[in-house]
Each structure stands twice: as structure tokens, then as C-alpha cells.
Tab-separated table of C-alpha atoms in Angstrom:
chain	number	residue	atom	x	y	z
A	2	UNK	CA	14.003	-0.707	108.127
A	3	UNK	CA	15.128	2.933	108.626
A	4	UNK	CA	14.054	5.348	105.911
A	5	UNK	CA	16.720	7.876	104.780
A	6	UNK	CA	15.250	11.275	103.998
A	7	UNK	CA	17.007	14.152	102.251
A	8	UNK	CA	16.706	17.354	104.315
A	9	UNK	CA	17.353	21.022	103.551
A	10	UNK	CA	18.877	22.885	106.507
A	11	UNK	CA	19.440	26.607	107.016
A	12	UNK	CA	21.710	28.127	109.714
A	13	UNK	CA	20.893	31.249	111.695
A	14	UNK	CA	22.765	34.530	111.204
A	15	UNK	CA	25.336	33.684	113.907
A	16	UNK	CA	25.639	29.982	112.991
A	17	UNK	CA	27.317	27.732	110.434
A	18	UNK	CA	26.526	24.230	109.175
A	19	UNK	CA	29.265	21.579	109.308
A	20	UNK	CA	28.508	18.713	106.921
A	21	UNK	CA	30.478	15.450	106.648
A	22	UNK	CA	29.871	12.105	105.030
A	23	UNK	CA	29.213	10.753	101.554
A	24	UNK	CA	30.577	12.902	98.711
A	25	UNK	CA	32.594	15.189	101.027
A	26	UNK	CA	36.337	14.617	101.325
A	27	UNK	CA	36.882	16.356	104.651
A	28	UNK	CA	34.237	18.760	105.965
A	29	UNK	CA	31.986	21.310	104.315
A	30	UNK	CA	30.924	24.667	105.779
A	31	UNK	CA	27.724	26.309	104.601
A	32	UNK	CA	24.970	28.654	105.719
A	33	UNK	CA	22.349	26.535	103.950
A	34	UNK	CA	22.603	23.151	102.199
A	35	UNK	CA	20.890	19.855	101.392
A	36	UNK	CA	21.820	17.088	103.834
A	37	UNK	CA	21.832	13.888	101.799
A	38	UNK	CA	21.459	10.347	103.100
A	39	UNK	CA	24.819	9.165	104.445
A	40	UNK	CA	25.781	12.673	105.530
A	41	UNK	CA	25.904	14.233	109.016
A	42	UNK	CA	25.150	17.879	109.790
A	43	UNK	CA	26.185	19.824	112.899
A	44	UNK	CA	25.389	23.434	113.730
A	45	UNK	CA	27.908	25.560	115.647
A	46	UNK	CA	27.518	29.098	116.965
A	47	UNK	CA	29.844	31.949	115.898
A	48	UNK	CA	28.997	34.478	118.606
A	49	UNK	CA	31.927	35.346	120.908
A	50	UNK	CA	31.999	34.469	124.606
A	51	UNK	CA	33.472	36.339	127.598
A	52	UNK	CA	36.087	34.461	129.639
A	53	UNK	CA	37.103	35.921	133.014
A	54	UNK	CA	40.430	34.876	134.537
A	55	UNK	CA	42.774	35.863	137.332
A	56	UNK	CA	46.203	34.898	136.033
A	57	UNK	CA	48.852	34.328	138.694
A	58	UNK	CA	52.304	35.186	137.299
A	59	UNK	CA	55.804	35.861	138.598
A	60	UNK	CA	58.263	38.566	137.534
A	61	UNK	CA	61.980	38.192	136.808
A	62	UNK	CA	62.727	38.937	140.505
A	63	UNK	CA	60.478	35.994	141.498
A	64	UNK	CA	57.775	38.382	142.795
A	65	UNK	CA	54.242	36.973	142.323
A	66	UNK	CA	51.254	39.067	141.242
A	67	UNK	CA	47.712	38.598	139.915
A	68	UNK	CA	46.561	39.842	136.504
A	69	UNK	CA	42.723	40.047	136.348
A	70	UNK	CA	41.547	39.846	132.732
A	71	UNK	CA	38.336	39.523	130.704
A	72	UNK	CA	38.753	38.182	127.135
A	73	UNK	CA	35.991	38.177	124.523
A	74	UNK	CA	36.886	35.268	122.220
A	75	UNK	CA	35.072	33.611	119.348
A	76	UNK	CA	35.632	31.968	115.926
A	77	UNK	CA	37.326	34.122	113.245
A	78	UNK	CA	34.385	34.530	110.852
A	79	UNK	CA	36.173	36.437	108.053
A	80	UNK	CA	38.725	33.646	107.414
A	81	UNK	CA	37.534	30.339	105.913
A	82	UNK	CA	40.676	28.447	106.998
A	83	UNK	CA	40.145	29.571	110.605
A	84	UNK	CA	36.511	28.450	110.468
A	85	UNK	CA	37.624	25.030	109.195
A	86	UNK	CA	40.106	24.719	112.088
A	87	UNK	CA	37.440	25.682	114.614
A	88	UNK	CA	34.922	23.298	113.046
A	89	UNK	CA	37.384	20.382	113.222
A	90	UNK	CA	38.760	21.019	116.721
A	91	UNK	CA	36.169	22.801	118.857
A	92	UNK	CA	32.737	22.817	117.198
A	93	UNK	CA	31.775	19.593	118.974
A	94	UNK	CA	32.159	21.337	122.359
A	95	UNK	CA	29.987	24.053	123.758
A	96	UNK	CA	31.795	27.396	123.956
A	97	UNK	CA	31.038	27.646	127.665
A	98	UNK	CA	32.126	24.071	128.318
A	99	UNK	CA	34.883	23.236	130.775
A	100	UNK	CA	37.071	21.907	127.937
A	101	UNK	CA	37.060	25.135	125.901
A	102	UNK	CA	37.491	27.318	128.987
A	103	UNK	CA	40.484	25.288	130.173
A	104	UNK	CA	42.027	25.496	126.684
A	105	UNK	CA	41.696	29.286	126.500
A	106	UNK	CA	42.721	29.753	130.131
A	107	UNK	CA	45.810	27.556	129.669
A	108	UNK	CA	46.968	29.568	126.657
A	109	UNK	CA	46.416	32.931	128.376
A	110	UNK	CA	48.064	31.892	131.651
A	111	UNK	CA	51.006	30.226	129.910
A	112	UNK	CA	51.844	33.176	127.656
A	113	UNK	CA	51.351	35.673	130.503
A	114	UNK	CA	53.691	33.753	132.811
A	115	UNK	CA	56.380	33.385	130.142
A	116	UNK	CA	56.255	37.095	129.303
A	117	UNK	CA	56.189	38.180	132.962
A	118	UNK	CA	59.184	35.971	133.802
A	119	UNK	CA	61.326	37.968	131.346
A	120	UNK	CA	60.424	41.383	132.839
A	121	UNK	CA	61.107	43.014	136.169
A	122	UNK	CA	58.244	44.154	138.383
A	123	UNK	CA	59.187	47.780	137.748
A	124	UNK	CA	59.044	47.227	133.960
A	125	UNK	CA	55.631	45.524	134.268
A	126	UNK	CA	54.224	48.265	136.491
A	127	UNK	CA	55.558	51.237	134.502
A	128	UNK	CA	54.932	49.691	131.055
A	129	UNK	CA	51.499	48.222	131.796
A	130	UNK	CA	50.083	49.242	128.405
A	131	UNK	CA	52.877	47.671	126.372
A	132	UNK	CA	52.818	44.597	128.654
A	133	UNK	CA	49.095	44.111	127.996
A	134	UNK	CA	49.552	44.595	124.258
A	135	UNK	CA	52.329	41.987	124.118
A	136	UNK	CA	50.189	39.533	126.127
A	137	UNK	CA	47.340	39.973	123.624
A	138	UNK	CA	49.658	39.399	120.662
A	139	UNK	CA	51.184	36.233	122.174
A	140	UNK	CA	47.767	34.824	123.110
A	141	UNK	CA	46.331	35.603	119.664
A	142	UNK	CA	49.243	33.809	118.004
A	143	UNK	CA	48.417	30.633	119.961
A	144	UNK	CA	44.650	30.942	119.395
A	145	UNK	CA	45.176	31.111	115.608
A	146	UNK	CA	45.817	27.363	115.490
A	147	UNK	CA	42.287	26.789	116.850
A	148	UNK	CA	40.629	29.337	114.556
A	149	UNK	CA	39.790	31.671	117.470
A	150	UNK	CA	40.001	35.483	117.533
A	151	UNK	CA	40.258	37.913	120.470
A	152	UNK	CA	37.486	40.397	119.755
A	153	UNK	CA	38.102	42.379	122.917
A	154	UNK	CA	40.360	42.120	125.931
A	155	UNK	CA	40.317	44.083	129.140
A	156	UNK	CA	43.137	43.696	131.660
A	157	UNK	CA	42.460	45.302	135.022
A	158	UNK	CA	44.999	46.821	137.382
A	159	UNK	CA	47.707	44.442	138.610
A	160	UNK	CA	46.888	42.993	142.050
A	161	UNK	CA	49.205	41.808	144.836
A	162	UNK	CA	49.204	38.181	145.929
A	163	UNK	CA	48.218	37.938	149.640
A	164	UNK	CA	51.422	38.028	151.645
A	165	UNK	CA	53.357	39.740	148.797
A	166	UNK	CA	52.123	43.357	148.863
A	167	UNK	CA	54.579	44.800	146.359
A	168	UNK	CA	52.113	47.157	144.695
A	169	UNK	CA	50.864	48.350	148.093
A	170	UNK	CA	54.419	49.231	149.103
A	171	UNK	CA	54.943	50.834	145.718
A	172	UNK	CA	51.823	52.947	146.239
A	173	UNK	CA	52.996	53.904	149.724
A	174	UNK	CA	56.336	54.896	148.250
A	175	UNK	CA	54.588	57.099	145.687
A	176	UNK	CA	52.424	58.663	148.418
A	177	UNK	CA	55.460	59.325	150.593
A	178	UNK	CA	57.304	60.870	147.674
A	179	UNK	CA	54.288	63.095	146.939
A	180	UNK	CA	53.991	64.070	150.626
A	181	UNK	CA	57.701	64.865	150.839
A	182	UNK	CA	57.474	66.925	147.658
A	183	UNK	CA	54.470	68.785	149.097
A	184	UNK	CA	56.464	69.541	152.244
A	185	UNK	CA	59.338	70.836	150.139
A	186	UNK	CA	56.933	72.984	148.118
A	187	UNK	CA	55.369	74.388	151.340
A	188	UNK	CA	58.835	75.162	152.732
A	189	UNK	CA	59.860	76.866	149.504
A	190	UNK	CA	56.620	78.900	149.441
A	191	UNK	CA	57.095	79.890	153.073
A	192	UNK	CA	60.700	80.863	152.328
A	193	UNK	CA	59.611	82.966	149.371
A	194	UNK	CA	56.910	84.618	151.507
A	195	UNK	CA	59.331	85.491	154.282
A	196	UNK	CA	61.942	86.771	151.830
A	197	UNK	CA	59.318	88.816	150.012
A	198	UNK	CA	58.049	90.229	153.318
A	199	UNK	CA	61.556	91.232	154.354
A	200	UNK	CA	62.186	92.759	150.925
A	201	UNK	CA	58.937	94.766	151.174
A	202	UNK	CA	59.832	95.973	154.655
A	203	UNK	CA	63.317	96.959	153.481
A	204	UNK	CA	61.896	98.795	150.476
A	205	UNK	CA	59.353	100.545	152.725
A	206	UNK	CA	62.091	101.663	155.102
A	207	UNK	CA	64.266	102.731	152.181
A	208	UNK	CA	61.454	104.743	150.608
A	209	UNK	CA	60.545	106.290	153.976
A	210	UNK	CA	64.147	107.188	154.635
A	211	UNK	CA	64.455	108.601	151.130
A	212	UNK	CA	61.336	110.718	151.572
A	213	UNK	CA	62.502	111.892	155.002
A	214	UNK	CA	65.921	112.697	153.594
A	215	UNK	CA	64.463	114.613	150.667
A	216	UNK	CA	62.101	116.487	153.004
A	217	UNK	CA	64.928	117.360	155.368
A	218	UNK	CA	67.168	118.324	152.449
A	219	UNK	CA	64.520	120.684	151.061
A	220	UNK	CA	63.757	122.156	154.486
A	221	UNK	CA	67.381	122.608	155.395
A	222	UNK	CA	68.859	123.614	152.029
A	223	UNK	CA	68.976	127.221	153.189
A	224	UNK	CA	70.690	126.220	156.434
A	225	UNK	CA	73.878	125.310	154.591
A	226	UNK	CA	75.658	122.661	152.653
A	227	UNK	CA	77.116	121.083	155.784
A	228	UNK	CA	73.678	120.119	157.091
A	229	UNK	CA	72.760	118.637	153.688
A	230	UNK	CA	75.865	116.430	153.684
A	231	UNK	CA	75.075	115.210	157.178
A	232	UNK	CA	71.567	114.174	156.120
A	233	UNK	CA	72.985	112.436	153.006
A	234	UNK	CA	75.419	110.408	155.162
A	235	UNK	CA	72.610	109.355	157.462
A	236	UNK	CA	70.552	108.242	154.471
A	237	UNK	CA	73.403	106.085	153.083
A	238	UNK	CA	73.882	104.501	156.533
A	239	UNK	CA	70.187	103.605	156.621
A	240	UNK	CA	70.348	102.051	153.123
A	241	UNK	CA	73.389	99.977	154.159
A	242	UNK	CA	71.520	98.728	157.233
A	243	UNK	CA	68.545	97.707	155.059
A	244	UNK	CA	70.834	95.820	152.630
A	245	UNK	CA	72.417	93.947	155.524
A	246	UNK	CA	68.982	92.946	156.785
A	247	UNK	CA	68.128	91.580	153.293
A	248	UNK	CA	71.346	89.509	153.213
A	249	UNK	CA	70.525	88.050	156.642
A	250	UNK	CA	66.994	87.169	155.488
A	251	UNK	CA	68.373	85.412	152.378
A	252	UNK	CA	70.814	83.386	154.504
A	253	UNK	CA	67.982	82.341	156.802
A	254	UNK	CA	65.901	81.182	153.816
A	255	UNK	CA	68.815	79.099	152.444
A	256	UNK	CA	69.250	77.465	155.832
A	257	UNK	CA	65.555	76.597	156.007
A	258	UNK	CA	65.689	75.104	152.499
A	259	UNK	CA	68.663	72.882	153.381
A	260	UNK	CA	66.919	71.706	156.555
A	261	UNK	CA	63.889	70.692	154.459
A	262	UNK	CA	66.123	68.706	152.058
A	263	UNK	CA	67.846	66.934	154.955
A	264	UNK	CA	64.531	66.030	156.498
A	265	UNK	CA	63.293	64.651	153.168
A	266	UNK	CA	66.459	62.534	152.788
A	267	UNK	CA	66.029	61.090	156.275
A	268	UNK	CA	62.385	60.189	155.610
A	269	UNK	CA	63.256	58.530	152.276
A	270	UNK	CA	65.990	56.497	153.981
A	271	UNK	CA	63.514	55.328	156.640
A	272	UNK	CA	60.962	54.326	153.951
A	273	UNK	CA	63.589	52.456	151.925
A	274	UNK	CA	64.817	50.579	155.025
A	275	UNK	CA	61.257	49.546	155.896
A	276	UNK	CA	60.700	48.522	152.278
A	277	UNK	CA	63.868	46.373	152.257
A	278	UNK	CA	62.743	44.554	155.417
A	279	UNK	CA	59.272	43.996	153.969
A	280	UNK	CA	60.678	42.709	150.664
A	281	UNK	CA	62.951	40.252	152.534
A	282	UNK	CA	60.007	38.996	154.586
A	283	UNK	CA	57.967	38.639	151.368
A	284	UNK	CA	60.746	36.633	149.710
A	285	UNK	CA	61.060	34.257	152.682
A	286	UNK	CA	57.282	33.813	152.851
A	287	UNK	CA	57.138	33.192	149.093
A	288	UNK	CA	59.847	30.506	149.369
A	289	UNK	CA	57.912	28.758	152.161
A	290	UNK	CA	54.692	28.864	150.150
A	291	UNK	CA	56.484	27.614	147.048
A	292	UNK	CA	57.877	24.605	148.929
A	293	UNK	CA	54.426	23.889	150.394
A	294	UNK	CA	52.877	24.134	146.927
A	295	UNK	CA	55.489	21.759	145.512
A	296	UNK	CA	54.848	19.283	148.309
A	297	UNK	CA	51.088	19.405	147.750
A	298	UNK	CA	51.568	19.077	143.968
A	299	UNK	CA	53.743	15.968	144.305
A	300	UNK	CA	51.282	14.444	146.761
A	301	UNK	CA	48.354	15.076	144.402
A	302	UNK	CA	50.282	13.629	141.474
A	303	UNK	CA	51.082	10.484	143.465
A	304	UNK	CA	47.450	10.057	144.616
A	305	UNK	CA	45.419	10.969	141.537
A	306	UNK	CA	47.634	10.378	138.446
A	307	UNK	CA	45.954	7.584	136.483
A	308	UNK	CA	47.381	4.961	134.152
A	309	UNK	CA	45.769	6.705	131.191
A	310	UNK	CA	47.708	9.915	131.947
A	311	UNK	CA	50.961	7.962	132.160
A	312	UNK	CA	50.304	6.263	128.808
A	313	UNK	CA	49.364	9.591	127.258
A	314	UNK	CA	52.579	11.241	128.449
A	315	UNK	CA	54.571	8.214	127.238
A	316	UNK	CA	53.045	8.447	123.764
A	317	UNK	CA	53.665	12.189	123.645
A	318	UNK	CA	57.297	11.702	124.629
A	319	UNK	CA	57.744	8.973	121.989
A	320	UNK	CA	56.225	11.194	119.312
A	321	UNK	CA	58.439	14.067	120.385
A	322	UNK	CA	61.496	11.765	120.270
A	323	UNK	CA	60.647	10.585	116.748
A	324	UNK	CA	60.173	14.199	115.643
A	325	UNK	CA	63.460	15.149	117.301
A	326	UNK	CA	65.341	12.333	115.523
A	327	UNK	CA	63.883	13.351	112.150
A	328	UNK	CA	64.780	16.982	112.756
A	329	UNK	CA	68.351	16.066	113.740
A	330	UNK	CA	68.700	13.833	110.648
A	331	UNK	CA	67.478	16.656	108.423
A	332	UNK	CA	69.860	19.081	110.138
A	333	UNK	CA	72.763	16.643	109.617
A	334	UNK	CA	71.986	16.339	105.892
A	335	UNK	CA	71.703	20.111	105.601
A	336	UNK	CA	75.027	20.504	107.463
A	337	UNK	CA	76.760	18.063	105.077
A	338	UNK	CA	75.381	19.901	102.049
A	339	UNK	CA	76.568	23.216	103.451
A	340	UNK	CA	80.038	21.805	104.157
A	341	UNK	CA	80.246	20.361	100.598
A	342	UNK	CA	79.279	23.736	99.166
A	343	UNK	CA	81.870	25.464	101.357
A	344	UNK	CA	84.551	22.947	100.286
A	345	UNK	CA	83.752	23.473	96.592
A	346	UNK	CA	83.866	27.203	97.120
A	347	UNK	CA	87.247	26.896	98.888
A	348	UNK	CA	88.637	24.710	96.041
A	349	UNK	CA	87.450	27.201	93.452
A	350	UNK	CA	89.013	30.071	95.395
A	351	UNK	CA	92.289	28.103	95.772
A	352	UNK	CA	92.397	27.309	92.025
A	353	UNK	CA	91.691	30.937	91.176
A	354	UNK	CA	94.414	32.075	93.583
A	355	UNK	CA	96.884	29.560	92.102
A	356	UNK	CA	96.172	30.732	88.552
A	357	UNK	CA	96.464	34.319	89.690
A	358	UNK	CA	99.843	33.620	91.326
A	359	UNK	CA	101.109	31.811	88.188
A	360	UNK	CA	100.029	34.707	85.997
A	361	UNK	CA	101.707	37.185	88.345
A	362	UNK	CA	104.897	35.048	88.415
A	363	UNK	CA	104.962	34.813	84.611
A	364	UNK	CA	104.374	38.557	84.315
A	365	UNK	CA	107.178	39.188	86.829
A	366	UNK	CA	109.548	36.884	84.895
A	367	UNK	CA	108.744	38.597	81.585
A	368	UNK	CA	109.224	41.968	83.242
A	369	UNK	CA	112.605	40.947	84.693
A	370	UNK	CA	113.672	39.424	81.338
A	371	UNK	CA	112.783	42.667	79.568
A	372	UNK	CA	114.649	44.655	82.214
A	373	UNK	CA	117.674	42.345	81.716
A	374	UNK	CA	117.623	42.845	77.950
A	375	UNK	CA	117.388	46.598	78.420
A	376	UNK	CA	120.298	46.535	80.885
A	377	UNK	CA	122.345	44.289	78.530
A	378	UNK	CA	121.688	46.622	75.598
A	379	UNK	CA	122.656	49.630	77.690
A	380	UNK	CA	125.870	47.878	78.804
A	381	UNK	CA	126.796	46.831	75.253
A	382	UNK	CA	126.083	50.365	74.011
A	383	UNK	CA	128.375	51.801	76.684
A	384	UNK	CA	131.010	49.163	75.830
A	385	UNK	CA	130.925	49.983	72.067
A	386	UNK	CA	130.908	53.695	72.800
A	387	UNK	CA	134.028	53.278	74.966
A	388	UNK	CA	135.831	51.176	72.299
A	389	UNK	CA	134.905	53.616	69.551
A	390	UNK	CA	136.285	56.504	71.648
A	391	UNK	CA	139.509	54.585	72.334
A	392	UNK	CA	139.954	53.894	68.566
A	393	UNK	CA	139.563	57.568	67.700
A	394	UNK	CA	136.062	57.210	66.288
A	395	UNK	CA	137.246	54.923	63.431
A	396	UNK	CA	134.436	52.526	62.692
A	397	UNK	CA	136.676	50.292	60.509
A	398	UNK	CA	139.169	49.786	63.324
A	399	UNK	CA	136.297	49.017	65.736
A	400	UNK	CA	134.868	46.411	63.344
A	401	UNK	CA	138.327	44.799	62.839
A	402	UNK	CA	138.887	44.659	66.598
A	403	UNK	CA	135.534	43.076	67.273
A	404	UNK	CA	136.021	40.465	64.530
A	405	UNK	CA	139.513	39.609	65.735
A	406	UNK	CA	138.384	39.550	69.398
A	407	UNK	CA	135.417	37.298	68.626
A	408	UNK	CA	137.538	34.878	66.510
A	409	UNK	CA	135.738	35.622	63.253
A	410	UNK	CA	138.822	34.928	61.108
A	411	UNK	CA	139.421	31.603	62.808
A	412	UNK	CA	135.799	30.666	62.138
A	413	UNK	CA	136.196	31.648	58.428
A	414	UNK	CA	139.415	29.648	58.117
A	415	UNK	CA	137.791	26.702	59.855
A	416	UNK	CA	134.782	26.885	57.548
A	417	UNK	CA	136.968	27.032	54.368
A	418	UNK	CA	139.135	24.186	55.681
A	419	UNK	CA	136.057	22.074	56.377
A	420	UNK	CA	134.887	22.722	52.832
A	421	UNK	CA	138.016	21.132	51.268
A	422	UNK	CA	138.809	18.642	54.069
A	423	UNK	CA	137.490	15.664	52.191
A	424	UNK	CA	139.515	16.409	49.029
A	425	UNK	CA	142.850	15.540	50.695
A	426	UNK	CA	144.987	17.404	48.036
A	427	UNK	CA	148.527	16.226	47.393
A	428	UNK	CA	150.919	18.834	45.898
A	429	UNK	CA	154.180	17.626	44.351
A	430	UNK	CA	156.669	19.971	42.703
A	431	UNK	CA	159.009	18.469	40.069
A	432	UNK	CA	161.891	20.395	38.665
A	433	UNK	CA	164.904	19.486	36.514
A	434	UNK	CA	166.965	22.325	37.850
A	435	UNK	CA	166.622	24.444	34.731
A	436	UNK	CA	166.587	28.270	34.948
A	437	UNK	CA	163.958	30.556	33.485
A	438	UNK	CA	164.016	34.156	32.510
A	439	UNK	CA	160.774	35.273	34.072
A	440	UNK	CA	162.549	36.726	37.105
A	441	UNK	CA	161.352	34.098	39.677
A	442	UNK	CA	164.488	32.010	39.779
A	443	UNK	CA	164.405	28.231	39.480
A	444	UNK	CA	161.348	26.240	38.495
A	445	UNK	CA	160.549	25.230	42.074
A	446	UNK	CA	160.538	28.825	43.282
A	447	UNK	CA	158.344	29.692	40.379
A	448	UNK	CA	155.713	27.352	41.661
A	449	UNK	CA	155.959	28.858	45.128
A	450	UNK	CA	155.591	32.264	43.620
A	451	UNK	CA	152.402	31.065	41.948
A	452	UNK	CA	151.013	30.192	45.322
A	453	UNK	CA	151.625	33.758	46.558
A	454	UNK	CA	149.858	35.039	43.475
A	455	UNK	CA	146.753	33.311	44.765
A	456	UNK	CA	146.664	35.465	47.953
A	457	UNK	CA	145.073	38.567	46.420
A	458	UNK	CA	141.976	36.669	45.228
A	459	UNK	CA	141.749	35.115	48.703
A	460	UNK	CA	141.898	38.584	50.292
A	461	UNK	CA	139.181	39.691	47.912
A	462	UNK	CA	136.957	36.842	49.066
A	463	UNK	CA	137.529	37.816	52.733
A	464	UNK	CA	136.771	41.455	51.863
A	465	UNK	CA	133.479	40.395	50.226
A	466	UNK	CA	132.519	38.265	53.215
A	467	UNK	CA	133.607	40.599	56.025
A	468	UNK	CA	134.276	44.009	54.437
A	469	UNK	CA	137.847	44.037	55.858
A	470	UNK	CA	140.966	45.012	53.822
A	471	UNK	CA	144.297	43.200	54.295
A	472	UNK	CA	147.211	45.168	55.756
A	473	UNK	CA	149.471	47.038	53.364
A	474	UNK	CA	152.483	44.742	53.975
A	475	UNK	CA	150.519	41.763	52.651
A	476	UNK	CA	149.517	43.428	49.392
A	477	UNK	CA	146.580	45.123	47.832
A	478	UNK	CA	143.475	43.781	46.152
A	479	UNK	CA	143.578	43.546	42.317
A	480	UNK	CA	141.513	46.006	40.338
A	481	UNK	CA	138.522	44.673	38.462
A	482	UNK	CA	139.987	45.805	35.199
A	483	UNK	CA	143.359	44.033	35.641
């Protein structure tokens, strides 16, 4: 029977304890701890390790090159989550094991190739510092998922692949450019020296001639003004000759400078032509080597690919397909939700626009109705003003005309007739033919005269209702006192 013993373990300064088992849900990291029965304890080292690689990459122009690099990589000690990742995934392997080295090398080579494929060779060569920095950032991003940290990284100078000497040609180009520039500088210095020498000689001759002229002028001043003028003319002729010599020297220097530029251009053209031929040869050789490499790769796959690798790739593809289907389903649901939200937004905007148009239409109708009323009032005012002017400004005549024109009297008569329509009065006049002395004639005419006596009260009623007076030929209204 095996005896379980509780042990107390302590890790070194550069180590950590990884404890699993009874009472621990996942894993436990500690520098010192009791290891109980039913628990397992593993010690892993935190010290970083140097990994040396020579990454073969290819630029955007399909030009291969080698990137020698030394990476110092180890667990990220200041982050507990990173330590847990490293403990789960890599602590069971030795840091110098083939498994860990292949993992790190695969990440570095993969990120370097992807980055190099997006840049031209000129961009890689001229921006080496930024290229290295971006490689470090990409590699660190991938190493984070394993809890690893790049403590130091040193990328050496880019190296040509045998048979593809791009950097060698680039260096030769730089050397040729420097040599050509040196030749131009030498030619310019020589030109300046010759021009300066000619200028000094001219100045010497001018000064000598000037001194001679002054000496002769002083010695011959007493011989007459004619001799002095002759010497002065000779001096001016000598100065003119010196100036002409300086112009000739300057023209010669310009010619020499142009010859140097033409020679430089010819040499550059020769170098570029040789470079183009070499680049074409390198491309053809690279294509041949690529086809050979592909042939060898396919042959090795056919000979050494095992059933386990096939099953592993099949499982990976199935898992990727399931993940892809789930992602597409989630994207479809998200797309439907977005479309529903857009439709609701469009409906709300349409309803708002409809209400806005209705309000604007109602406002326009009210505005037009108000404008119509104003126009109608203005027209009626002009109409009344015209009638009042035609009637001599008599308001009573205007009122009578409007009431007659609008049929007011007919309406009054119709209203009074409707009031007594149901009574159906029957008027019978009986007379025995006797005469009276009241001045109205017979008895029948007396009754008719009584009817006419009723007209003034009727006119009074019309006057009270309308304010209009009857014409003079029909009579006048009775006074209140009569």
C-alpha cells in the first residue's frame, strides 16, 4: 500500500510551482506551497532563452532574401494571466526543446513573410528599422496567446539568397554612384583650380600693366599729354585682352563640366543595363528553383504524410467549417436585426414627412383662404365705394339700392305672407247702395278706403325693420301724437 505524504515545496528565484489536483479547480501558481495528497506539482523555469533563426522571406516583387535574427524570449513574469497560459500550454516542455523552438520559429517566420510580401525590396532596405519594429510587434502579438514575451531582439543585416544577389547589386550601385560623384567633384575642383589660376594670372598681368602704365605716365608726364593718352590706350587694350582670356577660360571650364556629366550619364546607363540583365537572370533562376521546390515538396508529402496527419487536418477543417457556419448564422441574424431597425427608421421618417406635408398643406390652405377673404373684402369695399360715388355720397340711397338689388323687400313680403298663410282670410263687402256723408262715396268704396288707411302703419313697420321711408307719392308715416 502506497503511503501519501504531504510535502512543502519552494521554487527558486527564477522558477514557479504549478499545482493541480484535489481542491484546485484549474491550476495554481505559487512560489511556495504545501502539496497535499491527490495533488501534482510541476516546476517550470522563467528565465528567457535565445533563439537564433535565419528567416527566408520574399518581397512584393517576388525577390527572396534572408533575415538573420536572434530573439530572447521567455514567460511574461509580470502578468499572472500570461503565466497561467504558459503553464497550461508550454510548461510541460523544455524551453530548448524542439517543440518550443518550432513554435517560436513558425510564428517569427510566418509574420516576417507576411509583412515582407506587402513591401517592396526598396522599402525593406531603406526602412530597415521600421521593418524590424513592425516584425517585433507582429510576433509579440502572436506570442501573447502563449504567455511569452520578447525580452530582446536583434535582427542583423539583410542577406541575399544564393543566386539572387539583389543587395550585392544594390551595394555596387551605391559604390558606382559614389565613385561617379567623386569623379564629378574632382572635375569641379580641377575646373575651379584652372579658373582660379587663369584669374590670378589675369590679375597679375592687369596689375603689372597698371604699374607699368602708372610708371610710364609719371615718367612721361612732362613729355606731353599726347604721350600720356597713348599709354592710356595701350593699358585699356591690355585690360581688354585679359578679360577675353578670362571669358575663354570660363568657356573651357563649362565644356569640361558638361563632358563630366555626359560621362557620368553613360556610366549610369551601363550599370542600369547590367543590373536589368542580372535581375532578369535572377527572376528566371528563382522560378526554376521555385518549381523544383514545389516538386520536391509534393514528393515528400506523398511519401511521408501519415494517416494521423490526414485525420488531424480533417478534424481541423471540420472544426473550422462548424465555426464558419456559426459565424455566418450570427451574421445573418445581425443583418436581419439591422434591416428591421432600418425599416422602422424609414417608417418613422415617412410618417413624420407625411405629417409635415399635411401640416404644410393645411397651413397653405388657411393662408390661401385668408388671402381670399382679404381679396373679397377689398373687392366689396371697392364695389361699395363705387356705388356710393355714383349715388352722390347718399348713404340712404345706397342702402335702398342694396336692399332692392338683394331682394330684401320680396323676402319681407314672403315672410309676412308665410305668417298669415294658414289663416286663409275671406273678405266679403256687403252694401245696400246707401250714400254716406263722410266724403268716401258709397259704402263699398268706404271699405276700400279703409284698406288704404292701413298702409301707413304697414310702412311704419317696414321703416322699423329696415330703416327705409316710403316714397312721397305713397304717403307719409303718421306722427306718434296723431
